[in-house]
PDB file of C-alpha atoms in Angstrom:
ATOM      1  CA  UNK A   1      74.943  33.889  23.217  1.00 64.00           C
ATOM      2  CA  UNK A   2      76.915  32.323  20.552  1.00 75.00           C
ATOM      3  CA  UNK A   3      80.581  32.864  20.684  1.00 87.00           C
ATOM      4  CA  UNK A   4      83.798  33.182  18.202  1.00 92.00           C
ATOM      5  CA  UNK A   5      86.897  32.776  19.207  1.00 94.00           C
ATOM      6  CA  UNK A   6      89.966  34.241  17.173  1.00 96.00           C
ATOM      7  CA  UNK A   7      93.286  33.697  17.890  1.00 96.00           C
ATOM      8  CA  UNK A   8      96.274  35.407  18.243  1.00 96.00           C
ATOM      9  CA  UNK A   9      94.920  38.580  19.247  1.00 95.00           C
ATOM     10  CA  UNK A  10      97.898  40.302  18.534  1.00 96.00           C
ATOM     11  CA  UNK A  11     101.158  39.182  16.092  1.00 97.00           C
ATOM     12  CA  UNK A  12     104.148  41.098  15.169  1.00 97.00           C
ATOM     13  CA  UNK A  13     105.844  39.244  12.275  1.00 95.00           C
ATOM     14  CA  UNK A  14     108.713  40.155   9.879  1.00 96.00           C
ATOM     15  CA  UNK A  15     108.372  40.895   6.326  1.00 96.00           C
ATOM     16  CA  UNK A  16     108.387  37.677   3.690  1.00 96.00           C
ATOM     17  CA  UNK A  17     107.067  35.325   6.984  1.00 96.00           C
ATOM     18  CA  UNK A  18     103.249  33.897   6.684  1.00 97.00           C
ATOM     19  CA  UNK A  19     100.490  34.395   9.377  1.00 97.00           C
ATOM     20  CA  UNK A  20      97.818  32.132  10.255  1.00 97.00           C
ATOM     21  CA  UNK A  21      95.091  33.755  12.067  1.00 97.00           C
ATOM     22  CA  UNK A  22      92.080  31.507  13.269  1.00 97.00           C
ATOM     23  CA  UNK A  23      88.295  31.499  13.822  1.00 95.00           C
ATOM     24  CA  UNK A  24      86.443  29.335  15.207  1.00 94.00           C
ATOM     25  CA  UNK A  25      82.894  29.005  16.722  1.00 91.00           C
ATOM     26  CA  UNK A  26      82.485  27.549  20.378  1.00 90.00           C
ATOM     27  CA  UNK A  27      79.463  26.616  20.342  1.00 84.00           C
ATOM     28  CA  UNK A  28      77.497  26.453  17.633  1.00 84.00           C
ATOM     29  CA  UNK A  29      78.477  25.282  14.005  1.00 86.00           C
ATOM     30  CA  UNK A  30      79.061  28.032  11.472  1.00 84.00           C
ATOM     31  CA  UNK A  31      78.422  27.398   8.060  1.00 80.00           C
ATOM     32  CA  UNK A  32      79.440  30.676   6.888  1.00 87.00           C
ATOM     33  CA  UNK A  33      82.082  32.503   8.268  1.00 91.00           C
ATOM     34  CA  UNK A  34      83.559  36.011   6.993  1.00 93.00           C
ATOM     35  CA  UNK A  35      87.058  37.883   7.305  1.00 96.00           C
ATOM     36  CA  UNK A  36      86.911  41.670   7.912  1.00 95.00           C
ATOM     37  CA  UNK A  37      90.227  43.609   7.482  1.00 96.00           C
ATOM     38  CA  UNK A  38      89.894  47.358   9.677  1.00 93.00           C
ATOM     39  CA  UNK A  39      92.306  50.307   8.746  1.00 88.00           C
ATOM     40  CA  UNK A  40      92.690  53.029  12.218  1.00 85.00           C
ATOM     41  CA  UNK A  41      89.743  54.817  12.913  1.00 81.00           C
ATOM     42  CA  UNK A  42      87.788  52.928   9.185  1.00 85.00           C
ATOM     43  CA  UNK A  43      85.112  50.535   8.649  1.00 88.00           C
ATOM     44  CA  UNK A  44      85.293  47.117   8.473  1.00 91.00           C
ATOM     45  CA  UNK A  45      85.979  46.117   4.671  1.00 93.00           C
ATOM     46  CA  UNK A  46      84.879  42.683   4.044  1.00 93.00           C
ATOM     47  CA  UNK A  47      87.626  40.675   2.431  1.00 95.00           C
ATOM     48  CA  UNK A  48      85.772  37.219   1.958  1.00 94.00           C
ATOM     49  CA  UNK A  49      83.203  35.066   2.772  1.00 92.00           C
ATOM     50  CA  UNK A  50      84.063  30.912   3.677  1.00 89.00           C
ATOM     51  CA  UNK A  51      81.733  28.178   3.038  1.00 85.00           C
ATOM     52  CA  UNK A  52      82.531  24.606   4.989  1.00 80.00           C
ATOM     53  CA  UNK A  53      83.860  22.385   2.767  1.00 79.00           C
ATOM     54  CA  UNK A  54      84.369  24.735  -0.355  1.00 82.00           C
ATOM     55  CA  UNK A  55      86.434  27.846  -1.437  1.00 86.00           C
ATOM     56  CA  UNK A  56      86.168  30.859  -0.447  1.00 91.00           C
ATOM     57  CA  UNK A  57      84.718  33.822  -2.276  1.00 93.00           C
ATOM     58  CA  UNK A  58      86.970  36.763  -2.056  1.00 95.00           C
ATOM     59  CA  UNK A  59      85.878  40.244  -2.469  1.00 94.00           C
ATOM     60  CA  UNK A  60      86.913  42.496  -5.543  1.00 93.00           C
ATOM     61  CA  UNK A  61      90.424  43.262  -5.184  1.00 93.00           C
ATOM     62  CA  UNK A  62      91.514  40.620  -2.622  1.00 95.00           C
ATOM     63  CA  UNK A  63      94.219  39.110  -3.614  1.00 94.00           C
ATOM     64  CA  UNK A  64      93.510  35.229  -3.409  1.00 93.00           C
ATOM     65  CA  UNK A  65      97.094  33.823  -3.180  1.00 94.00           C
ATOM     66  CA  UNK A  66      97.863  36.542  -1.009  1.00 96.00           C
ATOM     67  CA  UNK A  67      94.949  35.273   1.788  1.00 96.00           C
ATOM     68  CA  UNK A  68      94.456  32.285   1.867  1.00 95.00           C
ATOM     69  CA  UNK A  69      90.808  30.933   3.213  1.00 94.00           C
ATOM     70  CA  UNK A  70      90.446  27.615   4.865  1.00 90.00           C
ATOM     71  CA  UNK A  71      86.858  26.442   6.624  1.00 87.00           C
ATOM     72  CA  UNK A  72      87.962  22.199   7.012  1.00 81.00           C
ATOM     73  CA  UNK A  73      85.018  22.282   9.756  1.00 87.00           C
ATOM     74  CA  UNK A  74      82.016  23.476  10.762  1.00 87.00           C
ATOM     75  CA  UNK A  75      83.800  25.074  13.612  1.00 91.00           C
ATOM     76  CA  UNK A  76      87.022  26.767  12.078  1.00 92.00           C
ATOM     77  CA  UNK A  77      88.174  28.995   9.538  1.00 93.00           C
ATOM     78  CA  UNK A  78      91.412  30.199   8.921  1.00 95.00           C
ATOM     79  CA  UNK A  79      93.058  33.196   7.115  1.00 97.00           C
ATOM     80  CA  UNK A  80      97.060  32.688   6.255  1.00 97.00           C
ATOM     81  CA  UNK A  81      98.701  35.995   5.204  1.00 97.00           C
ATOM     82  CA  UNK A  82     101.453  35.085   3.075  1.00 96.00           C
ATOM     83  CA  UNK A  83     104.694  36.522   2.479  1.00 96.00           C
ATOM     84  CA  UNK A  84     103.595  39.547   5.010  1.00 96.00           C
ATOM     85  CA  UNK A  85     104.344  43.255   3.986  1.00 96.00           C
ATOM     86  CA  UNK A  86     103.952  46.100   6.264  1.00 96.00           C
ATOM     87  CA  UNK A  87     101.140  47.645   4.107  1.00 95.00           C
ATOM     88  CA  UNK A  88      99.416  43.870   5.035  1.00 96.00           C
ATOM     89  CA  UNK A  89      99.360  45.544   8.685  1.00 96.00           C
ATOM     90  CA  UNK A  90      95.993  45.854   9.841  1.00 95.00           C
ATOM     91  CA  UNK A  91      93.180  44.702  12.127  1.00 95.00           C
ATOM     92  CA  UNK A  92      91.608  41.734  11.310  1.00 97.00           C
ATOM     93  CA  UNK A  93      88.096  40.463  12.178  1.00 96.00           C
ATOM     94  CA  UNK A  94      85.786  37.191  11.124  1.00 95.00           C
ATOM     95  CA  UNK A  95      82.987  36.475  11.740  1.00 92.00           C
ATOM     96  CA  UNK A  96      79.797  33.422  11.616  1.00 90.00           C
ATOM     97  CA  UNK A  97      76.376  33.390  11.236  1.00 83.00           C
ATOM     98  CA  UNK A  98      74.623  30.243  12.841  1.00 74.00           C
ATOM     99  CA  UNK A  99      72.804  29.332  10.085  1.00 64.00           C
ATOM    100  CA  UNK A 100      72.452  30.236   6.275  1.00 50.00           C
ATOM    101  CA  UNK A 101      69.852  32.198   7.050  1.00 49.00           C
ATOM    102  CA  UNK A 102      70.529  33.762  10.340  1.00 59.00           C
ATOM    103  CA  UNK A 103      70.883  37.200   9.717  1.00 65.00           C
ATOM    104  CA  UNK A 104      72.690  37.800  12.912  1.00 73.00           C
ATOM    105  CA  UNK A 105      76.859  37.851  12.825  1.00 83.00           C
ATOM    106  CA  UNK A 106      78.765  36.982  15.576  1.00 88.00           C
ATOM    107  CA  UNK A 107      82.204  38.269  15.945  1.00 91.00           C
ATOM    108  CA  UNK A 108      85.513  37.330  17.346  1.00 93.00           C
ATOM    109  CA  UNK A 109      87.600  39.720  19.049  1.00 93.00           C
ATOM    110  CA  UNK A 110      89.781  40.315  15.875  1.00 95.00           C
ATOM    111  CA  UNK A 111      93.913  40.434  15.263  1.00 96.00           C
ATOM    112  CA  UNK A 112      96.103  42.997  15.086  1.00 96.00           C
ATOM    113  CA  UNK A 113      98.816  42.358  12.752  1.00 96.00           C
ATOM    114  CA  UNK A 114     102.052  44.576  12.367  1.00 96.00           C
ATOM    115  CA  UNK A 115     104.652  43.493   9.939  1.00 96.00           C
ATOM    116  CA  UNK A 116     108.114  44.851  10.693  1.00 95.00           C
TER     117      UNK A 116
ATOM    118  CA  UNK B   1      82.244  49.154  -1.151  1.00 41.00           C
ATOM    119  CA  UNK B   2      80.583  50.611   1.440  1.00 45.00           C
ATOM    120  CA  UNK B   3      77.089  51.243   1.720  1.00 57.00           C
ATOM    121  CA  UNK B   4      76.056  52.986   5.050  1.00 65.00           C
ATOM    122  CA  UNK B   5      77.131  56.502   5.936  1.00 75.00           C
ATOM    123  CA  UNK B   6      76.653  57.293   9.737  1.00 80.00           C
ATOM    124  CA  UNK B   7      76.993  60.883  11.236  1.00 83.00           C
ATOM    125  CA  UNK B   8      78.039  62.695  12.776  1.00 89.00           C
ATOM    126  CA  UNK B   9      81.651  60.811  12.441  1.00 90.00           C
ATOM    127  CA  UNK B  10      81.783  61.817  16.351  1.00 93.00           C
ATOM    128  CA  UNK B  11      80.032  62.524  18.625  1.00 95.00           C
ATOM    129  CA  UNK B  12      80.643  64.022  22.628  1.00 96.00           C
ATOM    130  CA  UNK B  13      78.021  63.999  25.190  1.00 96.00           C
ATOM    131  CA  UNK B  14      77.539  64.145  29.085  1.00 97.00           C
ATOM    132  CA  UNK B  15      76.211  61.367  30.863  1.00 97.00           C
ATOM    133  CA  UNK B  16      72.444  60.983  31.305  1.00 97.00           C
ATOM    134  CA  UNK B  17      72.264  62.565  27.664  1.00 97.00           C
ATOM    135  CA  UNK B  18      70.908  60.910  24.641  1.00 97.00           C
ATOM    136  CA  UNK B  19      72.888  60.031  21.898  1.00 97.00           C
ATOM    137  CA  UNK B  20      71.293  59.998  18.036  1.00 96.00           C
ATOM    138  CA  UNK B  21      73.232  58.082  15.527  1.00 96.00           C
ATOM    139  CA  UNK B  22      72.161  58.089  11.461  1.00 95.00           C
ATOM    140  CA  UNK B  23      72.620  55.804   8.549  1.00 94.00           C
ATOM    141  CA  UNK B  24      72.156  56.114   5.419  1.00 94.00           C
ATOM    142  CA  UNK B  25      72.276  53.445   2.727  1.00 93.00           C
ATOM    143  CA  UNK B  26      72.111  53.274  -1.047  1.00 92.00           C
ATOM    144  CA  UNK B  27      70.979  50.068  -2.223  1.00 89.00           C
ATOM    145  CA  UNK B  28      67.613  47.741  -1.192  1.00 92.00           C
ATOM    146  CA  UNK B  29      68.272  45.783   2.121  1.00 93.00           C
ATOM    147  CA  UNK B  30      66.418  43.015   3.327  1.00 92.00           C
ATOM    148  CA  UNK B  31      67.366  44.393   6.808  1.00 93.00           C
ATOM    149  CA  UNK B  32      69.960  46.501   8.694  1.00 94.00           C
ATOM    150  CA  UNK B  33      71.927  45.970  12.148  1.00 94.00           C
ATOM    151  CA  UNK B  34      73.542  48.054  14.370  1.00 95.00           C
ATOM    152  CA  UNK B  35      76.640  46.991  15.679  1.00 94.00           C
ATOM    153  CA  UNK B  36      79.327  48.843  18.887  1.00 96.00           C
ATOM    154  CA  UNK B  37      83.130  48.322  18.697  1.00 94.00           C
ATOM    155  CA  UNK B  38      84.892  49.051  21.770  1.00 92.00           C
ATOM    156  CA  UNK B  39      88.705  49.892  20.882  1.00 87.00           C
ATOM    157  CA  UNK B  40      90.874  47.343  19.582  1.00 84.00           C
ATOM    158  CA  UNK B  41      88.179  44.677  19.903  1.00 87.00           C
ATOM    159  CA  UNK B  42      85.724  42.590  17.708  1.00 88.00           C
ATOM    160  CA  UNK B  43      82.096  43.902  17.123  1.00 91.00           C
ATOM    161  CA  UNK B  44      79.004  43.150  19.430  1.00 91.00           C
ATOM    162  CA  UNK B  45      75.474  42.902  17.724  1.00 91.00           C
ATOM    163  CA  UNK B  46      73.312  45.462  18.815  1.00 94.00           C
ATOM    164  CA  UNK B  47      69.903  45.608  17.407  1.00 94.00           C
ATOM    165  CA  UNK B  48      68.158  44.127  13.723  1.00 93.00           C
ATOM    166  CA  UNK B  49      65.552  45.909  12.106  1.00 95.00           C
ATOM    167  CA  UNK B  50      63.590  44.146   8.960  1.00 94.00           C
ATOM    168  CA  UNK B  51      62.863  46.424   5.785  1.00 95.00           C
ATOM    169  CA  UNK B  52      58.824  45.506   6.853  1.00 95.00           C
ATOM    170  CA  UNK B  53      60.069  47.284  10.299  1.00 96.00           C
ATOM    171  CA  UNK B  54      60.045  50.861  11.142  1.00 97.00           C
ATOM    172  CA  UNK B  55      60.824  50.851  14.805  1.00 98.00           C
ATOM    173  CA  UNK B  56      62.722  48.777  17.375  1.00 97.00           C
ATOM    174  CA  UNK B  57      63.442  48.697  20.868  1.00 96.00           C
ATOM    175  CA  UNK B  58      66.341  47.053  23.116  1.00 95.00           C
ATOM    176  CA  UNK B  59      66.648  48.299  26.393  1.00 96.00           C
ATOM    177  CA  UNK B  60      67.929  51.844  26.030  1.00 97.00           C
ATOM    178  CA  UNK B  61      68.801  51.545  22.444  1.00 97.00           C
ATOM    179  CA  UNK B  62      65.610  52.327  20.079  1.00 98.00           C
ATOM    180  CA  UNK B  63      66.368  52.188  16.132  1.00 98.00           C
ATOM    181  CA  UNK B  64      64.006  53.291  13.409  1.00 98.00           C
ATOM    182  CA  UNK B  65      64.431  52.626   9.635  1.00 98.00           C
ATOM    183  CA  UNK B  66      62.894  54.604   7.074  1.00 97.00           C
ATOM    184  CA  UNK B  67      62.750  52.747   3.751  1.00 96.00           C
ATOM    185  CA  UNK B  68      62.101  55.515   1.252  1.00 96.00           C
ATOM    186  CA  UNK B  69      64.503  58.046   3.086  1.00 95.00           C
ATOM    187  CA  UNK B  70      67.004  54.958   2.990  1.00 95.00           C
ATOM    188  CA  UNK B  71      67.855  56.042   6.304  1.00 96.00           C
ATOM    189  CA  UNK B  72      68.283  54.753   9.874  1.00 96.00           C
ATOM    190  CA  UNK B  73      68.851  56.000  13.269  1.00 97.00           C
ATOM    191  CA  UNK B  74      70.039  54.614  16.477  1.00 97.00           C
ATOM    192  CA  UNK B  75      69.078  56.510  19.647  1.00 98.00           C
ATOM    193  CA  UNK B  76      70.726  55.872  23.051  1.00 98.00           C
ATOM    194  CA  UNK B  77      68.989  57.318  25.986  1.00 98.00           C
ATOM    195  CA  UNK B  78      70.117  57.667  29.603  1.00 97.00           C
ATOM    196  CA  UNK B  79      73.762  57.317  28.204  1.00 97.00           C
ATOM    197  CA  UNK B  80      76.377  55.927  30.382  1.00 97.00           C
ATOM    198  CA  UNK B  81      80.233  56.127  30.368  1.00 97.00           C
ATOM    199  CA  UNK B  82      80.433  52.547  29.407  1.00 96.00           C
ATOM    200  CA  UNK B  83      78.414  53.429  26.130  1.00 97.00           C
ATOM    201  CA  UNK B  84      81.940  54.724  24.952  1.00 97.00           C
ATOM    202  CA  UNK B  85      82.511  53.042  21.830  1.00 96.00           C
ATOM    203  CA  UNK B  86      82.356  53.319  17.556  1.00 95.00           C
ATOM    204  CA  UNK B  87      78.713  52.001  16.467  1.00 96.00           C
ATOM    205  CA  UNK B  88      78.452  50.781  13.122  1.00 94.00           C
ATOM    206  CA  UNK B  89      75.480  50.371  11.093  1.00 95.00           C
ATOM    207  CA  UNK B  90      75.435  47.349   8.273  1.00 93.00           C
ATOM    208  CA  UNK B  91      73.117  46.783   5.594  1.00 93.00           C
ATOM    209  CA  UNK B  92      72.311  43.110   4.561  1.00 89.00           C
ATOM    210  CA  UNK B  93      70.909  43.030   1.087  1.00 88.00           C
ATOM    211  CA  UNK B  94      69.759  39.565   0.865  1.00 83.00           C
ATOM    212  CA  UNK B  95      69.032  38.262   4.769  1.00 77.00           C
ATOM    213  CA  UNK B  96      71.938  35.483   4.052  1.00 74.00           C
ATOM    214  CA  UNK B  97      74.634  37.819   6.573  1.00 72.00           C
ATOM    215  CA  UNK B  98      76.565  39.367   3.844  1.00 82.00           C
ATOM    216  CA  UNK B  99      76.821  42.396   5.584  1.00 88.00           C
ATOM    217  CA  UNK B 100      78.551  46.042   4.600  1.00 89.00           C
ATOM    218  CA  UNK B 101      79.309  48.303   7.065  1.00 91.00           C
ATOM    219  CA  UNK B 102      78.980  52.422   7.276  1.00 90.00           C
ATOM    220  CA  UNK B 103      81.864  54.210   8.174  1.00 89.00           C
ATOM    221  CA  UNK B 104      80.786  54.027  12.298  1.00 92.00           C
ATOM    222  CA  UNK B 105      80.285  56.753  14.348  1.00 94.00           C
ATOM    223  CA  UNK B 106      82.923  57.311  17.362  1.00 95.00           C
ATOM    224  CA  UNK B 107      80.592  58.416  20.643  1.00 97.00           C
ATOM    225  CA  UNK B 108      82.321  59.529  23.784  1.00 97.00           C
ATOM    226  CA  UNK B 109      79.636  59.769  27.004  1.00 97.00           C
ATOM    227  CA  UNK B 110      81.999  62.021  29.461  1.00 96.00           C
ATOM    228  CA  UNK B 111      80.993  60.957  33.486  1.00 92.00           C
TER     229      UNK B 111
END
């Protein structure tokens, strides 16, 4: 099966520093990829959805400045978390569908970010 | 916002036992997936069923979908220790992957 890679897996950062967290699909090329954040024990809240080659569309009450959305290729998307606050802790997931129309997601193993 | 609602929130069961998931949903969907989490880790796709669908098999997972009721289940039979996990069900509105997810339910299959 398709697979997504996502790296770092885990990151502890200090307050006021930026994380970039990537995304990218092995082997196939994504044209869609989306960015999950997961609270303890919660459902996946989806924060965005990235297009190759355009911006992003964030989700009501994601702050755009605050996560930043990059898909350059066919094959990677990032998410930068900047200036980090501890209540930006969380579990982060994306994911790509093969096609537009490809109803099936894949996911990468996600990132668990803790801001000191 | 979310759109599924899964119970029970948790579940605890024997090996060998089967294990019945729901979902319920709010809006129209153009299908809805079933998806396991193991701890700390990313999802794996289970099982898609089609709003023209009312029944689905995979191995020892089976899920139905009742349209009217808005409702889904996810049945595990035979279940093993491995089975461990949360299982989420997500609702796609449109078929284009746009997907929101219940609230998962936590099952624990005890050896």
């Amino acid at each position: 099966g398709a697979v997504v890679s996502q790296h770092p897996s885990r990151v502890i950062c200090k307050s006021g520093t930026s994380v970039k967290i990537e995304c990218r699909s092995l082997d196939f090329q994504a044209t869609t990829m989306f960015w999950y954040r997961q609270f303890p024990k919660q459902s996946l809240m989806l924060m965005a959805t990235s297009n190759e080659g355009s911006k992003a569309t964030y989700e009501q009450g994601v702050e755009k400045d605050k996560f930043l959305i990059n898909h350059a290729s066919l094959t990677l998307s990032t998410l930068t978390v900047t200036s980090a606050h501890p209540e930006d802790s969380s579990f982060y997931i994306c994911s790509a569908s093969w096609q537009l129309t490809n109803e099936k997601l894949f996911f990468g193993s996600g990132t668990q970010l803790s801001v000191l | 916002s979310q759109q599924g609602e899964e119970d029970p929130q948790a579940l605890s069961i024997q090996e060998g036992e089967n294990a019945t998931m729901n979902c319920s949903y709010k809006t129209s969907i153009n299908n809805l997936q079933w998806y396991r989490q193991n701890s700390g880790r990313g999802l794996v796709h289970l099982i898609l069923i089609r709003s023209n669908e009312r029944e689905k098999h995979s191995g020892r997972l089976r899920v139905t979908l009742d349209t009217s009721k808005k409702s889904s289940s996810l049945l595990i039979t035979a279940s093993r220790a491995a089975d461990t996990a949360s299982y989420f069900c997500a609702t796609d509105p449109s078929g284009y992957s746009t997907l929101t997810f219940g609230k998962g339910t936590m099952l624990l299959v005890s050896p």
